[in-house]
CSV table of C-alpha atoms in Angstrom, one decimal:
chain,number,residue,atom,x,y,z
A,4,MET,CA,-16.0,-5.2,-42.3
A,5,PRO,CA,-18.0,-2.6,-40.5
A,6,ARG,CA,-18.5,-3.2,-36.7
A,7,THR,CA,-20.6,-1.5,-34.0
A,8,GLU,CA,-19.6,-0.7,-30.4
A,9,ASP,CA,-21.1,0.7,-27.4
A,10,VAL,CA,-19.8,3.8,-25.6
A,11,LEU,CA,-19.6,4.5,-22.0
A,12,THR,CA,-18.9,8.3,-21.5
A,13,ILE,CA,-17.0,9.4,-18.5
A,14,PHE,CA,-16.9,13.1,-17.3
A,15,LEU,CA,-14.0,14.3,-15.4
A,16,ALA,CA,-14.5,17.4,-13.1
A,17,SER,CA,-11.8,19.1,-11.0
A,18,PRO,CA,-10.1,22.3,-10.1
A,19,GLY,CA,-6.8,23.2,-11.6
A,20,ASP,CA,-4.4,21.9,-8.9
A,21,VAL,CA,-4.6,18.1,-10.0
A,22,GLU,CA,-3.3,18.3,-13.6
A,23,ASP,CA,-1.0,15.3,-13.1
A,24,GLU,CA,-4.1,13.2,-12.1
A,25,ARG,CA,-6.1,14.5,-15.0
A,26,SER,CA,-3.5,13.6,-17.5
A,27,ARG,CA,-3.0,10.1,-15.9
A,28,PHE,CA,-6.7,9.5,-16.0
A,29,ALA,CA,-6.8,10.3,-19.7
A,30,GLU,CA,-3.8,8.0,-20.3
A,31,ALA,CA,-5.5,5.2,-18.6
A,32,ILE,CA,-8.6,5.5,-20.7
A,33,VAL,CA,-6.6,5.4,-23.9
A,34,ASP,CA,-4.7,2.4,-22.6
A,35,TRP,CA,-8.0,0.5,-21.7
A,36,ASN,CA,-9.4,1.3,-25.2
A,37,ARG,CA,-6.4,0.1,-26.9
A,38,ALA,CA,-6.5,-3.2,-25.0
A,39,TRP,CA,-10.1,-4.1,-24.9
A,40,SER,CA,-12.5,-2.0,-26.9
A,41,ARG,CA,-12.3,-4.2,-30.0
A,42,ASN,CA,-12.8,-7.5,-28.2
A,43,LEU,CA,-15.4,-6.3,-25.9
A,44,GLY,CA,-17.4,-4.1,-28.4
A,45,LEU,CA,-17.2,-1.2,-25.9
A,46,ARG,CA,-15.3,2.0,-25.9
A,47,LEU,CA,-14.7,4.4,-23.0
A,48,GLU,CA,-15.1,8.1,-24.0
A,49,LEU,CA,-13.5,10.7,-21.7
A,50,VAL,CA,-15.2,14.2,-21.6
A,51,ARG,CA,-13.3,17.1,-20.1
A,52,TRP,CA,-13.2,20.8,-20.7
A,53,GLU,CA,-9.7,21.0,-22.0
A,54,ASP,CA,-10.5,18.5,-24.8
A,55,ASP,CA,-14.1,19.2,-25.7
A,56,ALA,CA,-14.9,22.8,-24.8
A,57,PHE,CA,-14.1,25.8,-27.3
A,58,PRO,CA,-14.3,29.4,-27.3
A,59,ALA,CA,-17.8,31.0,-27.3
A,60,VAL,CA,-19.9,33.6,-25.4
A,61,GLY,CA,-22.2,32.8,-22.5
A,62,GLU,CA,-23.1,34.2,-19.0
A,63,ASP,CA,-19.6,33.1,-17.8
A,64,ALA,CA,-17.0,30.5,-18.7
A,65,GLN,CA,-18.7,27.8,-16.7
A,66,GLU,CA,-21.9,28.2,-18.6
A,67,VAL,CA,-20.2,28.0,-21.8
A,68,ILE,CA,-18.6,24.7,-20.7
A,69,ASN,CA,-22.0,23.5,-19.6
A,70,GLN,CA,-23.7,24.3,-22.9
A,71,GLN,CA,-21.0,22.5,-24.9
A,72,LEU,CA,-20.2,19.4,-23.0
A,73,PRO,CA,-22.7,16.5,-23.5
A,74,PRO,CA,-25.2,16.2,-20.6
A,75,ASP,CA,-25.7,12.5,-21.0
A,76,TYR,CA,-22.5,11.0,-19.8
A,77,ASP,CA,-22.7,7.7,-17.8
A,78,LEU,CA,-20.0,8.3,-15.3
A,79,PHE,CA,-19.1,11.5,-13.3
A,80,VAL,CA,-15.6,11.5,-11.8
A,81,GLY,CA,-14.8,14.3,-9.4
A,82,LEU,CA,-11.4,15.1,-8.1
A,83,MET,CA,-10.1,17.5,-5.5
A,84,TRP,CA,-6.9,18.3,-3.5
A,85,SER,CA,-6.4,21.8,-1.9
A,86,ARG,CA,-8.3,24.0,-4.3
A,87,PHE,CA,-12.1,24.3,-4.5
A,88,GLY,CA,-12.3,26.6,-7.5
A,89,THR,CA,-13.8,29.9,-8.5
A,90,PRO,CA,-17.4,30.8,-8.0
A,91,THR,CA,-19.6,30.7,-11.0
A,92,GLY,CA,-22.7,32.8,-9.9
A,93,ARG,CA,-24.7,29.5,-9.7
A,94,ALA,CA,-22.4,27.5,-7.3
A,95,ASP,CA,-19.2,28.1,-5.1
A,96,SER,CA,-17.0,26.7,-8.0
A,97,GLY,CA,-17.1,25.2,-11.5
A,98,THR,CA,-16.4,21.8,-10.2
A,99,LYS,CA,-19.2,22.2,-7.6
A,100,GLU,CA,-21.7,23.2,-10.2
A,101,GLU,CA,-20.8,20.2,-12.4
A,102,PHE,CA,-21.2,17.9,-9.4
A,103,ASP,CA,-24.6,19.6,-8.6
A,104,ARG,CA,-25.8,18.9,-12.1
A,105,ALA,CA,-24.6,15.3,-12.1
A,106,LEU,CA,-26.4,14.7,-8.6
A,107,GLU,CA,-29.5,16.3,-9.9
A,108,ARG,CA,-29.5,13.8,-12.8
A,109,HIS,CA,-29.0,11.0,-10.4
A,110,LYS,CA,-31.9,12.1,-8.3
A,111,HIS,CA,-34.3,12.2,-11.2
A,112,ALA,CA,-33.0,9.0,-12.9
A,113,PRO,CA,-30.7,7.0,-10.6
A,114,GLY,CA,-29.9,4.4,-13.2
A,115,SER,CA,-28.7,6.9,-15.7
A,116,ILE,CA,-25.5,8.0,-14.1
A,117,ASN,CA,-23.0,7.0,-11.4
A,118,ILE,CA,-20.9,9.3,-9.3
A,119,LEU,CA,-17.4,8.9,-8.1
A,120,PHE,CA,-15.5,11.5,-6.1
A,121,TYR,CA,-11.8,11.4,-5.0
A,122,PHE,CA,-9.7,13.6,-2.7
A,123,LYS,CA,-6.0,13.8,-2.7
A,124,ASP,CA,-4.4,13.6,0.7
A,125,ALA,CA,-0.8,14.7,0.0
A,126,PRO,CA,1.5,17.5,1.3
A,127,ILE,CA,1.5,20.7,-0.6
A,128,SER,CA,3.9,23.6,-0.7
A,129,PRO,CA,3.0,26.3,1.8
A,130,SER,CA,3.4,28.9,-1.1
A,131,LYS,CA,0.7,27.0,-3.0
A,132,LEU,CA,-1.6,26.7,-0.2
A,133,ASP,CA,-4.7,28.8,0.2
A,134,PRO,CA,-6.3,28.1,3.6
A,135,SER,CA,-9.7,29.4,2.7
A,136,GLN,CA,-9.8,27.2,-0.5
A,137,LEU,CA,-8.7,24.2,1.5
A,138,ALA,CA,-11.4,24.8,4.1
A,139,LYS,CA,-14.0,24.9,1.3
A,140,VAL,CA,-12.7,21.6,0.0
A,141,GLN,CA,-13.0,20.1,3.5
A,142,ASP,CA,-16.6,21.3,4.0
A,143,PHE,CA,-17.5,20.0,0.6
A,144,ARG,CA,-16.1,16.6,1.4
A,145,ARG,CA,-17.9,16.5,4.7
A,146,SER,CA,-21.2,17.4,2.8
A,147,LEU,CA,-21.0,14.5,0.4
A,148,SER,CA,-22.1,11.9,3.0
A,149,ASP,CA,-25.4,14.0,3.6
A,150,VAL,CA,-26.4,13.6,0.0
A,151,GLY,CA,-25.3,9.9,-0.2
A,152,VAL,CA,-22.1,10.1,-1.9
A,153,LEU,CA,-19.2,7.9,-0.8
A,154,SER,CA,-15.7,9.4,-1.6
A,155,TRP,CA,-12.4,8.0,-1.8
A,156,GLU,CA,-8.9,9.2,-0.6
A,157,PHE,CA,-5.5,8.7,-2.4
A,158,THR,CA,-2.0,9.7,-1.6
A,159,ASP,CA,-0.3,9.8,-5.1
A,160,THR,CA,-0.9,9.7,-8.7
A,161,ASP,CA,-0.1,6.0,-9.0
A,162,GLN,CA,-2.6,5.1,-6.3
A,163,PHE,CA,-5.2,7.3,-8.0
A,164,GLU,CA,-4.8,5.4,-11.2
A,165,ARG,CA,-5.1,1.9,-9.8
A,166,LEU,CA,-8.1,2.9,-7.6
A,167,VAL,CA,-10.1,4.7,-10.4
A,168,SER,CA,-9.3,1.7,-12.7
A,169,LEU,CA,-10.8,-0.7,-10.3
A,170,HIS,CA,-13.9,1.4,-9.9
A,171,ILE,CA,-14.3,1.9,-13.6
A,172,THR,CA,-14.1,-1.8,-14.0
A,173,LYS,CA,-16.9,-2.3,-11.7
A,174,HIS,CA,-19.0,0.0,-13.8
A,175,VAL,CA,-17.9,-1.9,-16.9
A,176,GLN,CA,-19.0,-5.2,-15.2
A,177,ALA,CA,-22.4,-3.8,-14.3
A,178,TRP,CA,-23.0,-2.5,-17.8
A,179,ARG,CA,-22.0,-5.8,-19.5
A,180,GLN,CA,-24.1,-7.8,-17.0
A,181,ASN,CA,-27.2,-5.7,-18.0
A,182,ARG,CA,-26.5,-5.8,-21.6
A,183,ASP,CA,-25.9,-9.5,-21.7
A,184,GLN,CA,-28.9,-10.5,-19.6
A,185,ALA,CA,-31.3,-10.6,-22.5
A,186,THR,CA,-28.9,-12.3,-24.9
A,187,MET,CA,-27.0,-14.6,-22.7
A,188,PRO,CA,-27.0,-18.3,-24.0
A,189,VAL,CA,-28.2,-21.0,-21.5
A,190,GLN,CA,-25.1,-22.7,-19.9
A,191,ALA,CA,-24.7,-26.3,-19.2
A,192,GLU,CA,-24.9,-26.8,-15.4
A,193,GLY,CA,-21.7,-26.5,-13.6
A,194,ARG,CA,-19.8,-24.8,-16.5
A,195,SER,CA,-19.1,-21.1,-17.2
A,196,LEU,CA,-19.4,-19.2,-20.5
A,197,GLU,CA,-16.3,-19.2,-22.5
A,198,PRO,CA,-14.7,-15.7,-21.9
A,199,ILE,CA,-14.3,-13.2,-24.6
A,200,GLY,CA,-10.6,-13.0,-25.3
A,201,ALA,CA,-9.4,-16.0,-23.5
A,202,SER,CA,-6.2,-17.7,-24.6
A,203,PRO,CA,-6.6,-21.5,-25.2
A,204,VAL,CA,-3.3,-22.1,-23.6
A,205,ALA,CA,-2.2,-20.6,-20.3
A,206,SER,CA,1.0,-18.6,-20.4
A,207,GLU,CA,4.0,-20.3,-19.0
A,208,GLN,CA,5.7,-17.1,-18.0
A,209,HIS,CA,2.4,-15.7,-16.5
A,210,THR,CA,3.0,-12.2,-17.9
A,211,ILE,CA,0.3,-9.8,-19.1
A,212,ASP,CA,0.0,-9.0,-22.8
A,213,ASP,CA,-2.9,-8.4,-25.2
A,214,ASP,CA,-3.3,-12.1,-25.8
A,215,SER,CA,-4.0,-13.0,-22.1
A,216,GLY,CA,-7.1,-14.7,-21.2
A,217,TYR,CA,-8.8,-14.5,-17.8
A,218,ILE,CA,-7.1,-17.7,-16.6
A,219,ASP,CA,-3.6,-16.2,-17.4
A,220,LEU,CA,-4.6,-13.0,-15.7
A,221,LEU,CA,-5.8,-14.8,-12.5
A,222,GLU,CA,-2.5,-16.8,-12.4
A,223,VAL,CA,-0.7,-13.5,-12.5
A,224,PHE,CA,-2.9,-12.0,-9.8
A,225,ALA,CA,-2.2,-15.1,-7.6
A,226,GLU,CA,1.6,-15.1,-8.2
A,227,ARG,CA,2.0,-11.3,-7.6
A,228,SER,CA,-0.2,-11.5,-4.5
A,229,ALA,CA,1.9,-14.3,-3.2
A,230,GLU,CA,5.0,-12.1,-3.8
A,231,MET,CA,3.3,-9.3,-1.8
A,232,SER,CA,2.6,-11.6,1.1
A,233,GLU,CA,6.2,-13.0,1.1
A,234,ILE,CA,7.6,-9.6,1.2
A,235,ALA,CA,5.4,-8.5,4.1
A,236,LEU,CA,6.3,-11.7,5.9
A,237,ARG,CA,10.0,-11.2,5.3
A,238,LEU,CA,9.9,-7.7,6.5
A,239,SER,CA,7.9,-8.7,9.7
A,240,ALA,CA,10.5,-11.4,10.4
A,241,ALA,CA,13.3,-8.8,10.0
A,242,GLN,CA,11.5,-6.5,12.3
A,243,ARG,CA,11.3,-9.1,15.0
A,244,GLU,CA,15.1,-10.0,14.5
A,245,LEU,CA,16.0,-6.4,14.9
A,246,THR,CA,13.9,-6.0,17.9
A,247,GLU,CA,15.6,-8.9,19.6
A,248,GLN,CA,19.0,-7.5,18.6
A,249,SER,CA,18.1,-4.0,19.9
A,250,ALA,CA,16.9,-5.5,23.1
A,251,LYS,CA,20.3,-7.2,23.6
A,252,GLY,CA,22.0,-3.9,22.8
A,253,ARG,CA,19.9,-2.1,25.1
A,254,GLN,CA,20.6,-4.6,27.9
A,255,GLU,CA,24.4,-4.2,27.3
A,256,LEU,CA,24.0,-0.6,27.5
A,257,ASP,CA,22.2,-0.9,30.8
A,258,ASP,CA,24.9,-3.2,32.2
A,259,LEU,CA,27.5,-0.8,31.2
A,260,ARG,CA,25.7,2.2,32.7
A,261,ALA,CA,25.5,0.1,35.9
A,262,ARG,CA,29.2,0.0,36.1
A,263,PRO,CA,30.3,3.5,35.0
A,264,HIS,CA,33.7,3.3,36.9
A,265,GLU,CA,34.6,0.0,35.2
A,266,VAL,CA,33.7,0.8,31.6
A,267,SER,CA,35.2,3.3,29.3
A,268,ALA,CA,33.3,5.9,27.3
A,269,VAL,CA,34.7,4.2,24.1
A,270,LYS,CA,33.2,0.8,25.0
A,271,VAL,CA,29.9,2.4,25.6
A,272,ARG,CA,30.0,4.2,22.3
A,273,ARG,CA,30.8,0.9,20.5
A,274,GLY,CA,27.8,-0.8,22.0
A,275,ILE,CA,25.6,2.1,20.8
A,276,GLY,CA,27.4,1.9,17.4
A,277,ARG,CA,26.5,-1.8,17.0
A,278,VAL,CA,22.7,-1.1,17.6
A,279,ALA,CA,22.9,1.8,14.9
A,280,ASP,CA,24.6,-0.5,12.4
A,281,GLU,CA,21.8,-3.1,12.8
A,282,MET,CA,19.2,-0.3,12.3
A,283,LEU,CA,20.8,0.9,9.1
A,284,ARG,CA,21.1,-2.5,7.7
A,285,PHE,CA,17.4,-3.1,8.5
A,286,THR,CA,16.7,0.3,6.9
A,287,SER,CA,18.5,-0.6,3.7
A,288,ARG,CA,16.5,-3.8,3.6
A,289,VAL,CA,13.3,-2.0,3.7
A,290,GLU,CA,14.2,0.4,1.0
A,291,ALA,CA,15.3,-2.5,-1.2
A,292,GLU,CA,11.9,-4.3,-0.6
A,293,LEU,CA,9.6,-1.3,-1.2
A,294,PRO,CA,9.8,-1.1,-5.0
A,295,LEU,CA,9.5,-4.8,-5.3
A,296,PHE,CA,6.3,-4.8,-3.1
A,297,ARG,CA,4.9,-1.7,-5.1
A,298,ALA,CA,5.7,-3.5,-8.4
A,299,ALA,CA,4.0,-6.7,-7.3
A,300,ALA,CA,0.9,-4.7,-6.0
A,301,ASP,CA,0.7,-2.9,-9.4
A,302,SER,CA,0.9,-6.0,-11.4
A,303,SER,CA,-1.6,-7.9,-9.2
A,304,MET,CA,-4.2,-5.1,-9.4
A,305,SER,CA,-3.7,-4.7,-13.1
A,306,ALA,CA,-4.2,-8.5,-13.7
A,307,LEU,CA,-7.4,-8.5,-11.6
A,308,VAL,CA,-8.8,-5.5,-13.3
A,309,ARG,CA,-8.2,-6.9,-16.7
A,310,ALA,CA,-9.5,-10.2,-15.8
A,311,ALA,CA,-12.8,-8.7,-14.5
A,312,THR,CA,-13.1,-6.6,-17.6
A,313,VAL,CA,-12.7,-9.5,-20.0
A,314,VAL,CA,-15.3,-11.7,-18.6
A,315,VAL,CA,-18.7,-11.1,-17.0
A,316,GLU,CA,-18.6,-14.1,-14.8
A,317,PHE,CA,-15.9,-16.5,-13.8
A,318,ASP,CA,-16.3,-20.1,-12.9
A,319,PRO,CA,-17.9,-19.7,-9.4
A,320,GLU,CA,-15.4,-22.1,-7.9
A,321,GLN,CA,-12.4,-20.3,-9.4
A,322,ALA,CA,-13.7,-16.9,-8.4
A,323,ARG,CA,-14.3,-18.0,-4.8
A,324,SER,CA,-10.7,-19.4,-4.6
A,325,THR,CA,-9.4,-16.1,-5.9
A,326,LYS,CA,-11.5,-14.2,-3.4
A,327,GLU,CA,-10.2,-16.4,-0.5
A,328,ALA,CA,-6.6,-15.9,-1.5
A,329,ALA,CA,-7.1,-12.2,-1.8
A,330,PHE,CA,-8.8,-11.9,1.6
A,331,GLN,CA,-6.0,-14.0,3.3
A,332,LEU,CA,-3.5,-11.5,1.7
A,333,LEU,CA,-5.6,-8.6,3.1
A,334,ALA,CA,-5.4,-10.1,6.6
A,335,THR,CA,-1.6,-10.5,6.1
A,336,LEU,CA,-1.2,-6.8,5.0
A,337,ALA,CA,-3.3,-5.6,7.9
A,338,GLN,CA,-1.3,-7.5,10.4
A,339,ALA,CA,2.0,-6.3,8.9
A,340,ARG,CA,0.9,-2.7,8.8
A,341,LEU,CA,0.0,-2.7,12.5
A,342,SER,CA,3.4,-4.4,13.4
A,343,THR,CA,5.1,-1.8,11.3
A,344,GLN,CA,3.4,1.1,12.9
A,345,ASP,CA,4.1,-0.3,16.4
A,346,PHE,CA,7.8,-0.8,15.4
A,347,ARG,CA,8.0,2.7,14.2
A,348,ALA,CA,6.6,4.1,17.3
A,349,SER,CA,9.1,2.1,19.5
A,350,THR,CA,11.9,3.3,17.1
A,351,ALA,CA,10.8,7.0,17.5
A,352,GLY,CA,10.8,6.5,21.3
A,353,LEU,CA,14.6,5.5,21.3
A,354,PRO,CA,16.7,8.0,23.5
A,355,ARG,CA,19.0,10.5,21.7
A,356,MET,CA,22.4,9.1,22.9
A,357,THR,CA,24.8,9.6,20.0
A,358,LYS,CA,24.8,11.3,16.6
A,359,GLU,CA,25.2,7.9,15.0
A,360,LEU,CA,22.3,6.4,16.7
A,361,ASN,CA,20.0,9.5,16.0
A,362,ILE,CA,20.9,9.3,12.3
A,363,ALA,CA,20.1,5.6,12.2
A,364,LYS,CA,16.8,6.2,14.1
A,365,ARG,CA,15.7,8.9,11.8
A,366,LYS,CA,16.3,6.9,8.7
A,367,GLN,CA,14.6,3.9,10.1
A,368,VAL,CA,11.5,5.8,11.2
A,369,ALA,CA,11.2,7.3,7.7
A,370,ALA,CA,11.6,3.9,6.1
A,371,LEU,CA,9.0,2.4,8.3
A,372,GLU,CA,6.5,5.4,7.6
A,373,ARG,CA,6.9,4.5,3.8
A,374,LEU,CA,6.5,0.9,4.4
A,375,ALA,CA,3.3,1.3,6.5
A,376,GLU,CA,1.9,3.5,3.8
A,377,GLU,CA,2.5,1.0,1.2
A,378,PHE,CA,0.8,-1.7,3.2
A,379,GLU,CA,-2.1,0.6,3.8
A,380,ASN,CA,-2.4,1.5,0.2
A,381,ALA,CA,-2.2,-2.0,-0.9
A,382,GLU,CA,-5.0,-3.0,1.6
A,383,ARG,CA,-7.3,-0.3,0.2
A,384,LEU,CA,-6.8,-1.4,-3.3
A,385,LEU,CA,-7.2,-5.0,-2.5
A,386,ALA,CA,-10.4,-4.3,-0.7
A,387,GLU,CA,-11.6,-2.6,-3.8
A,388,GLY,CA,-10.4,-5.7,-5.8
A,389,LEU,CA,-12.5,-8.0,-3.5
A,390,GLY,CA,-15.5,-5.8,-4.6
A,391,VAL,CA,-14.6,-6.5,-8.2
A,392,ILE,CA,-14.6,-10.3,-7.5
A,393,ASP,CA,-17.9,-9.8,-5.6
A,394,GLY,CA,-19.3,-8.3,-8.7
A,395,LEU,CA,-18.3,-11.5,-10.7
A,396,LEU,CA,-19.8,-13.8,-8.2
A,397,GLY,CA,-22.9,-11.6,-7.7
A,398,SER,CA,-22.3,-11.7,-3.9
A,399,GLN,CA,-22.5,-9.2,-1.1
A,400,PRO,CA,-19.4,-7.0,-0.5
A,401,SER,CA,-16.6,-8.5,1.5
A,402,PRO,CA,-16.1,-7.4,5.0
A,403,SER,CA,-13.3,-4.9,5.5
A,404,LEU,CA,-10.4,-5.2,8.0
A,405,GLY,CA,-10.1,-2.3,10.5
């Protein structure tokens, strides 16, 4: 039978050096619609020039795009990396002009549009780097705070997808709450509304599929968050163990150096070799844990995003419990990150004594840098996830950890 659905339109604006992120964003919208549009009566519509513009004549190419793309979209998503774009005659670049138009709409009717802006912070090949373009990007980023726009930073395409999914979920939350205020039935005291799409029986395997209800999804979030915490704690314990072993090794070397006439160079080298071997074993452990940590982080955030999309409000007690667990994890990750950064600094400060030790030192420093990055990325996403939970509770934003 015929059905009706509401449409939320998202406009994606960017220069041409973030094609991977633009493609991933489009894939995320398709996946979201496939999973939720029928159940929620809501479809996300992505508008971008490569899909919606067509050849025509105008003052310039950007003016043609302006005329052809719908002006009444609900969400503006801006994206930049190292390129600012080409001047249009009305602005310093096409992306800047599109942003200016969105900002002007917001000034005249704040409730009609939301604006999100993201900046990629990742290395770029020197052959592709234009210093003048990068300087314009940095100037533009600094100017955003002057007009009241808060921007976000990401380091890779996967992180961008998770981050923007959380933010779009907040937008969907707000839209559904506004839509349902006038039609929401009266609840019995102490009970929450039956969520759309909830499964009557919780999944024993706690995996995400199209039949998962919000209880299933919160269980996945809790389990995967616990995995993240366990991995962080395991690696912190391994760091402490290696620190103790390294201290013993350094003490042995100091004792050997104190008796240079009594000890052969071979024995000194063996002592250094034992320290290097322990460092390589630790590095192998970090490299084995990193993909497990990232998979758990991906799954936990995906579950939380889906849960928040399925239902307008959770049972308050359940939501508070989820929030408390998430905040405890955030504290664990922050502590693990700081510990990892300190350990990385102490490793980098080791003296260059032998080739074997130098190789182990270089590999361990690189692994610790990646680990600290993963912890920091997970912290940022989890902080945004706490904002999603706050949206369900109708509470004030959670404090962030420094």
